[in-house]
mmCIF file of C-alpha atoms and ligand atoms in Angstrom:
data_model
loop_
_atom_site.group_PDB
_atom_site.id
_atom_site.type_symbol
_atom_site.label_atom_id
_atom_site.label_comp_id
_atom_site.label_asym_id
_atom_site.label_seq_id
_atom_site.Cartn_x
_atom_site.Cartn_y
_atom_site.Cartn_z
ATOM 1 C CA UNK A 1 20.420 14.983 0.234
ATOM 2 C CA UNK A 2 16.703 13.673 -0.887
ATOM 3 C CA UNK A 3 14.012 15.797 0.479
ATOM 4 C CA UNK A 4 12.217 14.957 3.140
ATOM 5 C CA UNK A 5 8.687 13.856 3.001
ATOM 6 C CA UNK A 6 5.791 16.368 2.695
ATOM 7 C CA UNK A 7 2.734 16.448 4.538
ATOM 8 C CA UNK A 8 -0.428 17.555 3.890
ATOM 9 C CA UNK A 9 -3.076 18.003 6.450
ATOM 10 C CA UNK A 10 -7.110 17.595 5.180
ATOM 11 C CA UNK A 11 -10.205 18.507 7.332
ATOM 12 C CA UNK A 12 -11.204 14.800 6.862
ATOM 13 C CA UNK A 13 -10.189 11.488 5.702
ATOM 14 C CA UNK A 14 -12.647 11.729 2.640
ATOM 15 C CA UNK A 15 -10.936 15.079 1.591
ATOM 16 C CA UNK A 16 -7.600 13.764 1.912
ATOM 17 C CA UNK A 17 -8.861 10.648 0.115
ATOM 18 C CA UNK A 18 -10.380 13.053 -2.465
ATOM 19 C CA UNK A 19 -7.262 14.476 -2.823
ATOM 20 C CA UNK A 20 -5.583 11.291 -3.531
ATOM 21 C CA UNK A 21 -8.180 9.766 -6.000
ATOM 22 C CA UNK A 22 -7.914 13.259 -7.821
ATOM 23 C CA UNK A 23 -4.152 13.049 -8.582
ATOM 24 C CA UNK A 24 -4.302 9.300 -9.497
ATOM 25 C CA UNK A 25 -7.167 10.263 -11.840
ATOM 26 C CA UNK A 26 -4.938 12.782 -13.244
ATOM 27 C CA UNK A 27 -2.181 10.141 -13.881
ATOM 28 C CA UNK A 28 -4.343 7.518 -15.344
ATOM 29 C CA UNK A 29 -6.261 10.316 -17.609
ATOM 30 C CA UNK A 30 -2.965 11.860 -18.900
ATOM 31 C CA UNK A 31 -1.335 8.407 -19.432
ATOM 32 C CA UNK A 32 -4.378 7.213 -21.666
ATOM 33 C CA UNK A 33 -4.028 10.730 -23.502
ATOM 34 C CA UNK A 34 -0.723 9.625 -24.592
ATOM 35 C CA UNK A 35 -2.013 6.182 -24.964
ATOM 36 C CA UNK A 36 0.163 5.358 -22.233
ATOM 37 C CA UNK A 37 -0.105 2.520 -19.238
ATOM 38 C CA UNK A 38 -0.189 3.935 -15.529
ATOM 39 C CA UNK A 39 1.353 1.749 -12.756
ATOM 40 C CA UNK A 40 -0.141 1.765 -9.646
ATOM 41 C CA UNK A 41 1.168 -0.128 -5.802
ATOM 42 C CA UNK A 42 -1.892 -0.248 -4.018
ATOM 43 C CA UNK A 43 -2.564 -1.066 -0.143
ATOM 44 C CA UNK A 44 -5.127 -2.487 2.085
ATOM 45 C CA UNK A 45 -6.063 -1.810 5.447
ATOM 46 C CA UNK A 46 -9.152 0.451 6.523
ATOM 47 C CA UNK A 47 -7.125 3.361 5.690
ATOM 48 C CA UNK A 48 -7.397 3.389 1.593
ATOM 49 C CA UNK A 49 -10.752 2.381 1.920
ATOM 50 C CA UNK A 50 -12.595 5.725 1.073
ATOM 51 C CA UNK A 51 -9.360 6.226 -1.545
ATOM 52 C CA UNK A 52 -11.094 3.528 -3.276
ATOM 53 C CA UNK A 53 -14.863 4.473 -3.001
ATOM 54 C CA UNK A 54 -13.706 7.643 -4.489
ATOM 55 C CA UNK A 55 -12.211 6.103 -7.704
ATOM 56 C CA UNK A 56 -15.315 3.553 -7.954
ATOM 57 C CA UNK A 57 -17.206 7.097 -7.667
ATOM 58 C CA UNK A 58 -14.952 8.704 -10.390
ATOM 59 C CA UNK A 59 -15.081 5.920 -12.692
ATOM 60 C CA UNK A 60 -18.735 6.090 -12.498
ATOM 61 C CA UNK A 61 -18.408 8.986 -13.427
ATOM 62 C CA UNK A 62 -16.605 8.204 -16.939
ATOM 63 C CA UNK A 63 -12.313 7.663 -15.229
ATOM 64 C CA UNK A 64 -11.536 4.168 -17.068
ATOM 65 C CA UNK A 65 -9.243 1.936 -15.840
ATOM 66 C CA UNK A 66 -8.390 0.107 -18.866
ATOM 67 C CA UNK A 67 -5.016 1.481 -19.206
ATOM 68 C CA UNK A 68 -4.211 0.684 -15.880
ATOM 69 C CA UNK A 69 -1.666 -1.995 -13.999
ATOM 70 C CA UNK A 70 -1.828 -2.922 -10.021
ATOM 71 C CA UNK A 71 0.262 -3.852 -7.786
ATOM 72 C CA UNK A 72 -0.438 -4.772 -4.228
ATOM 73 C CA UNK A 73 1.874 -4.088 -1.462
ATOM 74 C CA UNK A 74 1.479 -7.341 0.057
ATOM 75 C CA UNK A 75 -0.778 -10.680 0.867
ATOM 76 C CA UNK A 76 -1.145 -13.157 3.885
ATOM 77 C CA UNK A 77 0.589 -16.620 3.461
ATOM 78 C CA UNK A 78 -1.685 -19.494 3.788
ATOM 79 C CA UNK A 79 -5.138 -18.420 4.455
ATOM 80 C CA UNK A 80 -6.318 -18.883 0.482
ATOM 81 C CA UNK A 81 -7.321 -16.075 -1.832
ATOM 82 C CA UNK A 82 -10.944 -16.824 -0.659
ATOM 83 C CA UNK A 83 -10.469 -16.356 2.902
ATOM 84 C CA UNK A 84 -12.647 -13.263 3.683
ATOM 85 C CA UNK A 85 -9.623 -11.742 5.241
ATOM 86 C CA UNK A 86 -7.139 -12.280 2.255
ATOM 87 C CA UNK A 87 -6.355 -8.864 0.380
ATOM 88 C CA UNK A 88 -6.924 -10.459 -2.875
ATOM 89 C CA UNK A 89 -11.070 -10.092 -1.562
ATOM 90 C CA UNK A 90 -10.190 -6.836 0.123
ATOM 91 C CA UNK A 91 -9.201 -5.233 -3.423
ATOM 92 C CA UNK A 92 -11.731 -7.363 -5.143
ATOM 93 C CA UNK A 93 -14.699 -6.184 -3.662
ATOM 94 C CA UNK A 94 -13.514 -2.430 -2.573
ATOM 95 C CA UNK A 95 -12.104 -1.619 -5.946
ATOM 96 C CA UNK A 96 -11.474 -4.110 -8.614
ATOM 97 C CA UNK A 97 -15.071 -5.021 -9.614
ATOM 98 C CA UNK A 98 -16.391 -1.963 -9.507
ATOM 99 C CA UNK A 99 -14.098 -0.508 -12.240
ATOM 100 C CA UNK A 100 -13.099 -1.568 -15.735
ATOM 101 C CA UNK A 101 -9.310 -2.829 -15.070
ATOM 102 C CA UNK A 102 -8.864 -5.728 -16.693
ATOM 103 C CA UNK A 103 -8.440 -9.059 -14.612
ATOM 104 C CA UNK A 104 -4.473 -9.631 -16.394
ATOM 105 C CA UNK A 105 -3.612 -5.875 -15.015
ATOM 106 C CA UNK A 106 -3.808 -6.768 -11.870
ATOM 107 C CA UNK A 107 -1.208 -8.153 -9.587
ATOM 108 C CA UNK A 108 -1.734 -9.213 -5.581
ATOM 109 C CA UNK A 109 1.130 -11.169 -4.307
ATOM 110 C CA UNK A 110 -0.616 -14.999 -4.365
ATOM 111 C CA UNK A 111 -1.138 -16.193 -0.452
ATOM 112 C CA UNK A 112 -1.607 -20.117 -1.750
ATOM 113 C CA UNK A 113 1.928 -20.337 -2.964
ATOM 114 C CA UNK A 114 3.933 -23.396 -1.735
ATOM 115 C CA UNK A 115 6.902 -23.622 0.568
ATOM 116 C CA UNK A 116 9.268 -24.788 -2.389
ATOM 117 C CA UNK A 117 7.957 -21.974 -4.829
ATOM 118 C CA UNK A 118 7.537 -18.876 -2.854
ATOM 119 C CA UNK A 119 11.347 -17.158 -3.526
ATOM 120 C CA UNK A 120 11.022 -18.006 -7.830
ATOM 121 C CA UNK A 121 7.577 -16.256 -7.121
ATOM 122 C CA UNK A 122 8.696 -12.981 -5.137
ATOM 123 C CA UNK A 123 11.479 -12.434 -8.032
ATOM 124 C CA UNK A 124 8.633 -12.700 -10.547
ATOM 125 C CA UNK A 125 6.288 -10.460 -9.098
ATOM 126 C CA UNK A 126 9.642 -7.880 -8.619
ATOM 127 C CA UNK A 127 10.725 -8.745 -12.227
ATOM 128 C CA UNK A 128 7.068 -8.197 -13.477
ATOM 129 C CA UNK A 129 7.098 -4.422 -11.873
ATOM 130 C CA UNK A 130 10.254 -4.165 -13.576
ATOM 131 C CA UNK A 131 8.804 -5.169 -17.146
ATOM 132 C CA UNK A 132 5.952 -2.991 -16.912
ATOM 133 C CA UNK A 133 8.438 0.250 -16.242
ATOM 134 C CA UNK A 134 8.082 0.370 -12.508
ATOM 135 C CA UNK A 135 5.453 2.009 -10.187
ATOM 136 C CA UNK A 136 4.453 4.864 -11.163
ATOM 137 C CA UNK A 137 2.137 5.629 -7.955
ATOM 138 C CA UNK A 138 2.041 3.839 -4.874
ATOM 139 C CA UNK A 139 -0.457 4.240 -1.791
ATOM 140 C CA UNK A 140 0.897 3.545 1.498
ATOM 141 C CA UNK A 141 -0.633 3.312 5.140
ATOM 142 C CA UNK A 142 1.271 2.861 7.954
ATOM 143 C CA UNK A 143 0.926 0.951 11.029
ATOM 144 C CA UNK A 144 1.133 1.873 14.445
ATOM 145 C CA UNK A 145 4.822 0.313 15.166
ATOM 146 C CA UNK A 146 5.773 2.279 11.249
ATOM 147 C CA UNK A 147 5.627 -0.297 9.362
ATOM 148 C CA UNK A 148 4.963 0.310 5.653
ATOM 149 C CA UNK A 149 3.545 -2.736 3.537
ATOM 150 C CA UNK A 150 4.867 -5.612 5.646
ATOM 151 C CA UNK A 151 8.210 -4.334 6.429
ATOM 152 C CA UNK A 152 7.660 -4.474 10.129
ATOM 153 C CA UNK A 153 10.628 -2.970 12.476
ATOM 154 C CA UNK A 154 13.488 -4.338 11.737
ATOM 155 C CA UNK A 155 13.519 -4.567 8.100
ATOM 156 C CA UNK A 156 16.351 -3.734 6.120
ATOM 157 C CA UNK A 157 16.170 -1.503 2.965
ATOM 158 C CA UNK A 158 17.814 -3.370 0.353
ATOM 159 C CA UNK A 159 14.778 -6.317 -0.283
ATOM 160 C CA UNK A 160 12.493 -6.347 -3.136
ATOM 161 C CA UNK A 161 9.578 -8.669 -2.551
ATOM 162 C CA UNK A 162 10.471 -11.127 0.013
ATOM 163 C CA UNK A 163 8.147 -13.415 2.665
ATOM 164 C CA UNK A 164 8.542 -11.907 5.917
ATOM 165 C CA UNK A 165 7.140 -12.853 9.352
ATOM 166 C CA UNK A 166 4.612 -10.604 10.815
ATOM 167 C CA UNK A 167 5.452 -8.529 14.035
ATOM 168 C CA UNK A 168 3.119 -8.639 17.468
ATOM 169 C CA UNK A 169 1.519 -5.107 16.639
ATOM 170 C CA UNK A 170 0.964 -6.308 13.469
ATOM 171 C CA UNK A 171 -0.868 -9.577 14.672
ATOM 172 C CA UNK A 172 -2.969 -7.627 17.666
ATOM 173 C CA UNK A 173 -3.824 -5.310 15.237
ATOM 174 C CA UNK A 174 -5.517 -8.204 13.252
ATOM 175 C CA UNK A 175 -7.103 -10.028 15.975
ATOM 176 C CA UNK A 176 -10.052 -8.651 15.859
ATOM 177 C CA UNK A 177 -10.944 -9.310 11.840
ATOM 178 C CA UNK A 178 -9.503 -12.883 12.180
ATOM 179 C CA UNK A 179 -11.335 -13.688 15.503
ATOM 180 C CA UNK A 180 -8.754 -13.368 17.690
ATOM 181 C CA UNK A 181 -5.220 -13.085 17.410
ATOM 182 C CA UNK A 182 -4.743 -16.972 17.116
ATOM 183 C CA UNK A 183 -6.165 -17.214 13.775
ATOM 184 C CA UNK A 184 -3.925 -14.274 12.416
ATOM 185 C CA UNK A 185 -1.419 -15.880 9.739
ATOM 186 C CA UNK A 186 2.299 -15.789 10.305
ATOM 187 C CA UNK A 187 3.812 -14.761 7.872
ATOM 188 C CA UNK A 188 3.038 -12.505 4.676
ATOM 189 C CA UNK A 189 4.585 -12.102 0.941
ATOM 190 C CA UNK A 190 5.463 -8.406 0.997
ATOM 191 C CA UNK A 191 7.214 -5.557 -0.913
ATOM 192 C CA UNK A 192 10.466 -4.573 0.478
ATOM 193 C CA UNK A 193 11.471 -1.569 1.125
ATOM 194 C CA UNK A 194 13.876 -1.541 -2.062
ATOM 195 C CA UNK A 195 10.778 -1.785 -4.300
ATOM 196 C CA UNK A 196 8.487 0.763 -2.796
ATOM 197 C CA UNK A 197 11.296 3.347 -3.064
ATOM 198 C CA UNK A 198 11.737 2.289 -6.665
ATOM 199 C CA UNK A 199 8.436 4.061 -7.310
ATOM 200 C CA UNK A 200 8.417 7.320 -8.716
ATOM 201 C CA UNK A 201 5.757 8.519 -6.139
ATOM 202 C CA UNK A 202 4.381 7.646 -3.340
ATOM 203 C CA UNK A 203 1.730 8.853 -0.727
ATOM 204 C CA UNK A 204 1.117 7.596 2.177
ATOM 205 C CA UNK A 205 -2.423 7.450 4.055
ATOM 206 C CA UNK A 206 -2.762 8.097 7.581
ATOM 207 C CA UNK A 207 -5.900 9.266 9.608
ATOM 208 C CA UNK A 208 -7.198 9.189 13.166
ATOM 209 C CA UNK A 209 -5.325 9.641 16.770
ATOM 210 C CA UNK A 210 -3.764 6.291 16.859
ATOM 211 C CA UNK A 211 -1.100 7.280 13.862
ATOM 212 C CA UNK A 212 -0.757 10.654 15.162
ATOM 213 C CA UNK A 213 2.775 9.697 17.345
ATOM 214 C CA UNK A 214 3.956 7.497 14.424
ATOM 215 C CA UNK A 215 3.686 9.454 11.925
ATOM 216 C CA UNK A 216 5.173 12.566 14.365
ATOM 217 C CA UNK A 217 7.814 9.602 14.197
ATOM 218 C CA UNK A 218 8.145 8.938 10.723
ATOM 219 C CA UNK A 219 8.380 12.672 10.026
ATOM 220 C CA UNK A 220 11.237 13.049 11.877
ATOM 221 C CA UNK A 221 14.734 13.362 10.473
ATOM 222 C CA UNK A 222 16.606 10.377 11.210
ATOM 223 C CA UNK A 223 16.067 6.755 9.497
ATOM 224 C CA UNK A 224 15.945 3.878 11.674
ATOM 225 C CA UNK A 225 15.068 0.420 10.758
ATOM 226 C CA UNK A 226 13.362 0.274 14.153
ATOM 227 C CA UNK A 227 10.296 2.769 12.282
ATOM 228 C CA UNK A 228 10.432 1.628 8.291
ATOM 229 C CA UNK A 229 8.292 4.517 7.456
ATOM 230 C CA UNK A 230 11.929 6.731 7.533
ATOM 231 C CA UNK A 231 12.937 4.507 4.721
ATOM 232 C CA UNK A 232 10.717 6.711 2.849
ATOM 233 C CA UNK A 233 13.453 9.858 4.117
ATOM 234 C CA UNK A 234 15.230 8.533 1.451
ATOM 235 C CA UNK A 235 13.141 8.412 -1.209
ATOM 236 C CA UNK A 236 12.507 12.346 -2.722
ATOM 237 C CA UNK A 237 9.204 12.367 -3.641
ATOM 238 C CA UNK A 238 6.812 11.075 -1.112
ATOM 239 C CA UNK A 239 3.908 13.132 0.714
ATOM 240 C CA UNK A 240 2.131 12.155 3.754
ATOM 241 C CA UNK A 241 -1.683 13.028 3.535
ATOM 242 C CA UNK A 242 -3.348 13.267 6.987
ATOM 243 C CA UNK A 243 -6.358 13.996 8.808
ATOM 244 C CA UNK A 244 -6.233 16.520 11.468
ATOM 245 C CA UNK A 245 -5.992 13.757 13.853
ATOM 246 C CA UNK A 246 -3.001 12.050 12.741
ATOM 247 C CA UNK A 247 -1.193 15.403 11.955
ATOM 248 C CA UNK A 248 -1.682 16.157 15.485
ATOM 249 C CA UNK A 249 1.809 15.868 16.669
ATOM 250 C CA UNK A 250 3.404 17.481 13.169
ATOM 251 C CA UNK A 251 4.779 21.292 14.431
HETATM 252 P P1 PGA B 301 -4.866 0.449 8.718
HETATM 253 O O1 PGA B 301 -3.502 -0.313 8.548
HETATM 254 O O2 PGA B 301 -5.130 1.169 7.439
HETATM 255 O O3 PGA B 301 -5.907 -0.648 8.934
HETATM 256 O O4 PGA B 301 -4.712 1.366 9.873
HETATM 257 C C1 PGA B 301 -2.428 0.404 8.012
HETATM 258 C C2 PGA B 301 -1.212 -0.480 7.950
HETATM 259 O O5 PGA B 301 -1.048 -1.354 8.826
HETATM 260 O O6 PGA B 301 -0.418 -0.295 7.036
#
């Protein structure tokens, strides 16, 4: 029986961010000690956001990044990689320029891809994970109907990267940064399920009221597709690192 996931309650979002940014530092630092790469699944959304001021603020502070590999969770079909929306700006300007990775280490599923190309270009970025050893680290949020990446309720836990269409929580939840809920894409290129419990850890993110009942959700024995976030029941070694808010509801 895998163990279920830990959580971890902070005073803040920027301690449990701290937190965070202090064990990938740890990673990337021993790794490069043994001359080693470190593999990390990264996420958007304004959850990771201070996760990645923190590295910027750690790499300032001498933390390279040279030895490290990204992947992201997921991308938006259609819109463009310059769309200010896309993820592939979201990393770019939150993390990725501010720190010396180098531009070939890092992987964000591609949201121009066409129609005829898209499933030869999900098993590449799955068989590129593969060739670098696998994930060593990856950072999770969750949304408010438990999804994790774009695995939206529903989703099965047997697909590696696969396109998947995005659910109406998902879309309202984007209205707002696309100007209105019109202009939110579709459809997304995501992780499955399958590949983000073929990492070796993973944490997931979650502050403020509005994750508090998920999360009380997520946390509670039982996987359901209907709440993806119990995929991670499964999994062994994940930990759930909250602000008092969102561990409101945990016992
Ligand atoms: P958020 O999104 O960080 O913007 O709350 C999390 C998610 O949908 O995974």
């Amino acid at each position: 029986m895998p163990q279920l996931p830990s959580h971890h309650t902070f005073s803040s979002p920027e301690a449990a961010s701290e937190a965070l940014a202090s064990e990938i530092s740890n990673l990337v630092s021993s790794r490069a000690a043994e001359g080693r790469s470190a593999v990390l699944g990264l996420a958007t959304g304004s959850t990771p956001i201070r996760l990645y001021a923190e590295l910027v603020r750690l790499h300032q502070q001498g933390l390279s990044f040279s030895n490290v590999i990204t992947f992201n969770l997921d991308e938006y079909l259609g819109i463009g990689k310059d769309h200010p929306e896309s993820y592939w700006q979201f990393m770019h300007s939150h993390l990725f320029e501010h720190i010396d990775i180098a531009a070939e280490n890092i992987h964000i599923p591609d949201s121009g891809i066409s129609e005829e190309g898209l499933e030869e270009y999900c098993t590449a970025y799955e068989k590129k994970i593969s060739e670098v050893g696998g994930i060593d680290l990856q950072v999770l949020g969750i949304g408010r109907n438990g999804h994790i990446g774009f695995n939206e309720p529903g989703a099965t836990p047997d697909l590696p990267t696969h396109v998947t269409e995005l659910n109406k929580v998902t879309i309202n939840d984007a209205a707002d940064s696309f100007g209105g809920s019109e202009n939110v894409p579709r459809r997304a290129i995501t992780m499955g399920v399958k590949t983000i419990l073929g990492a070796r850890r993973v944490v997931l993110l979650a502050f403020g009221n509005s994750k508090a009942a998920i999360v009380q959700r997520a946390l509670t024995p039982g996987v359901t597709a209907e709440v993806p976030a119990t995929y991670l029941q499964l999994h062994g070694n994940t930990a759930y690192f909250l602000d008092r808010e969102a561990g409101a509801q945990l016992d």
